[in-house]
């Protein structure tokens, strides 16, 4: 595969590429055959020896001197040897387990880490902690926390709905009208977990347009649909999707355009929905006049859209983002309800789709063979948290909370162990999270870079980056396994997560369990053997391990199938019952209703949210902050890279706002602005743009958190929106991340002179070790 003399195949979550070392660094190029390589690749070349790499094991000086205990995680670090670092971590794991039990260790360690299936950091941290007797883990994701818990009640597992219901090729062939809630953003399609060999979505969307289909981009941002392709922009107001969808349902029902046969045969609960739509219980018909001010779409447009949807071969898609806010399950349920009223669910390219456009390989068939993965073992500890409840956990040991029909108790956590994630990127209300991180005795982090999370740990162990190790790259819905070559030596003293855990395991007497006596190379080969065995079983001749490397990877065919699960259900709802209590789509769920939650009822409904910016709020100067996933990097990864840095404005993360909103605040293009609310404040660089709906400001996630005191208040001077974002669960049902939408004030920054961002330039303060420290 590698065409050049010494370019070697490698991969990332945003696609494969080829790399070679040059005299002064790294040269890379997209892999030949990638149809639409990601611009994010530009972040890679400067990353190998960047000044922010962690080059040695580091321990916070105060932790070394005073020992473990709660307190602010501040002050300088001291470098230690690998032996000392491994002794310290092993000793602390042993102490915490002996004194407090395994349920005092939080090892959820959420995060995307890197492509490469063997060196997958979470798998290793979980495997290690399982061998040590278990840990408190986390369930579901920041991506789809509401969907993952909600969908199984009403239709099927979220992975099934997201990944198996639709293929782009069917949509290209069949669909006349796509109602794209949250758009189908080009930026997101560059990325897929584990890697993505060919970027195909842009091509599909082009073909769809050429076939004459209409795509309606229902989003506060015009460029949530690729700007070079044609679409109709309906700049729906954030939090406005549910009223819009319910009003479309109202139009269908009152005009008798709903498909009764479909509803009778395939769903339960239409009667409860009908009563709610018509306002029979609460006296409020969910009609277009009711919805218009909430969604910002005029009533006649809502009516026209509903009629057009009924007359076309229609697909309704909701991206992940819609459910990453308070009451996040409601847009999904309302969209599914609307699709059922249209009666098109289960027809190819029609009905309802979830999360097309959120990930580059949604809408692609799964691989015919399971991707090999590092076995994690079993966790004997039963306690867990819904992933986004991390601050509540650390601040609220012993407290109870509602979750998916249960009442759970937060365990008391003494040690936090993180490898492959960046909570000070991904979590909300970062000043509160920092307070939460001060509660346990010890925080251990494995990191490649001095991220905000590494800076707030007690013990930081330097991990290799993918270019420094061999691995197998693969995404579950891709077409290729990628041979990830080792292109360069580890930076400084960095080690693979596997080696790090092997060292610590040895000190705990668990080396044999953890490593099973294998080197990394032997593990890689054994994972490959598992795959070859499953290939041989179905009569496909697998290449040898050596051929896999010399070919730069291996093409994997898609799983053969006779129709998607939802098509099969439509063909025969008895033979292919859905895994819901009724076996059908539940427009009304007895089970959810039985939980008697005030923030999620038995059917799709409209709920007010504390972070919704109302008309009165707008008049009062508030704006709706939209903190979406960034176009210039993957989350916080490689923020110091050149593509990410090239987008910064006035040295800070760009915030986009409408010229009207800017003018009302005396803000000019390129100004430094302050965004604030009761939770926190940050600076950002203003970009004026008519692609943003008035009343909305877009500040993407991922700028490394850098708190500095300005005019007496601590402010993130870089522009991390998570200092502003709300840290409450999506609902009592799902307890997902609500970080996408928050209420903020925005002003031109006129106070103290602002320091340059330093967090992406180099390490924190590091002291030289004193010889007699351990005496
Ligand atoms: N407000 C708001 N917040 C959000 C979102 C939002 O829409 N709005 N989106 C959310 C979503 S969808 C997600 S998925 C999360 C993402 O949150 P994360 O997954 O935590 O974000 P990443 O920046 O990908 O963090 C991965 C970290 O792992 C490190 N790493 C990479 N490879 C390795 C390795 O091999 N070993 C070790 N030890 N470390 C490694 C990287 O340097 C990086 O710091 O953010 C969420 N946060
Ligand atoms: N380049 C890049 N691609 C990525 C990622 C990345 O960090 N960088 N992250 C990956 C990950 S982990 C995930 S989970 C996915 C995330 O997939 P999504 O969650 O779908 O992505 P976002 O960019 O957060 O949101 C998509 C768009 O939804 C719109 N939106 C927000 N709120 C509302 C609303 O209330 N109503 C409507 N109608 N629209 C709204 C926003 O304008 C936003 O641009 O992206 C993946 N792809
Ligand atoms: Mo995500």
XYZ file of N, CA, C and O and ligand atoms in Angstrom, residues 110 112 142-143 324 359 629 635, ligand 3:
33
model
N -13.446 7.406 30.800
C -14.069 7.654 29.496
C -13.141 8.446 28.582
O -12.440 9.352 29.037
N -11.790 8.933 24.085
C -11.600 8.364 22.749
C -10.213 7.786 22.536
O -9.957 7.137 21.530
N -20.674 10.100 26.317
C -21.023 11.518 26.168
C -21.715 11.735 24.825
O -22.518 12.640 24.669
N -21.364 10.914 23.855
C -21.917 11.074 22.518
C -23.427 10.921 22.509
O -24.136 11.712 21.927
N -27.987 15.698 23.196
C -26.957 16.064 24.170
C -27.325 17.370 24.863
O -26.529 18.284 25.015
N -21.138 10.669 12.531
C -19.907 9.877 12.464
C -19.757 9.396 11.025
O -20.746 9.044 10.372
N -19.176 19.791 18.515
C -17.867 19.161 18.314
C -17.085 19.960 17.272
O -17.657 20.469 16.313
N -12.173 16.469 19.223
C -12.321 16.881 20.623
C -11.170 17.806 21.016
O -10.955 18.817 20.357
Mo -18.793 11.551 21.096
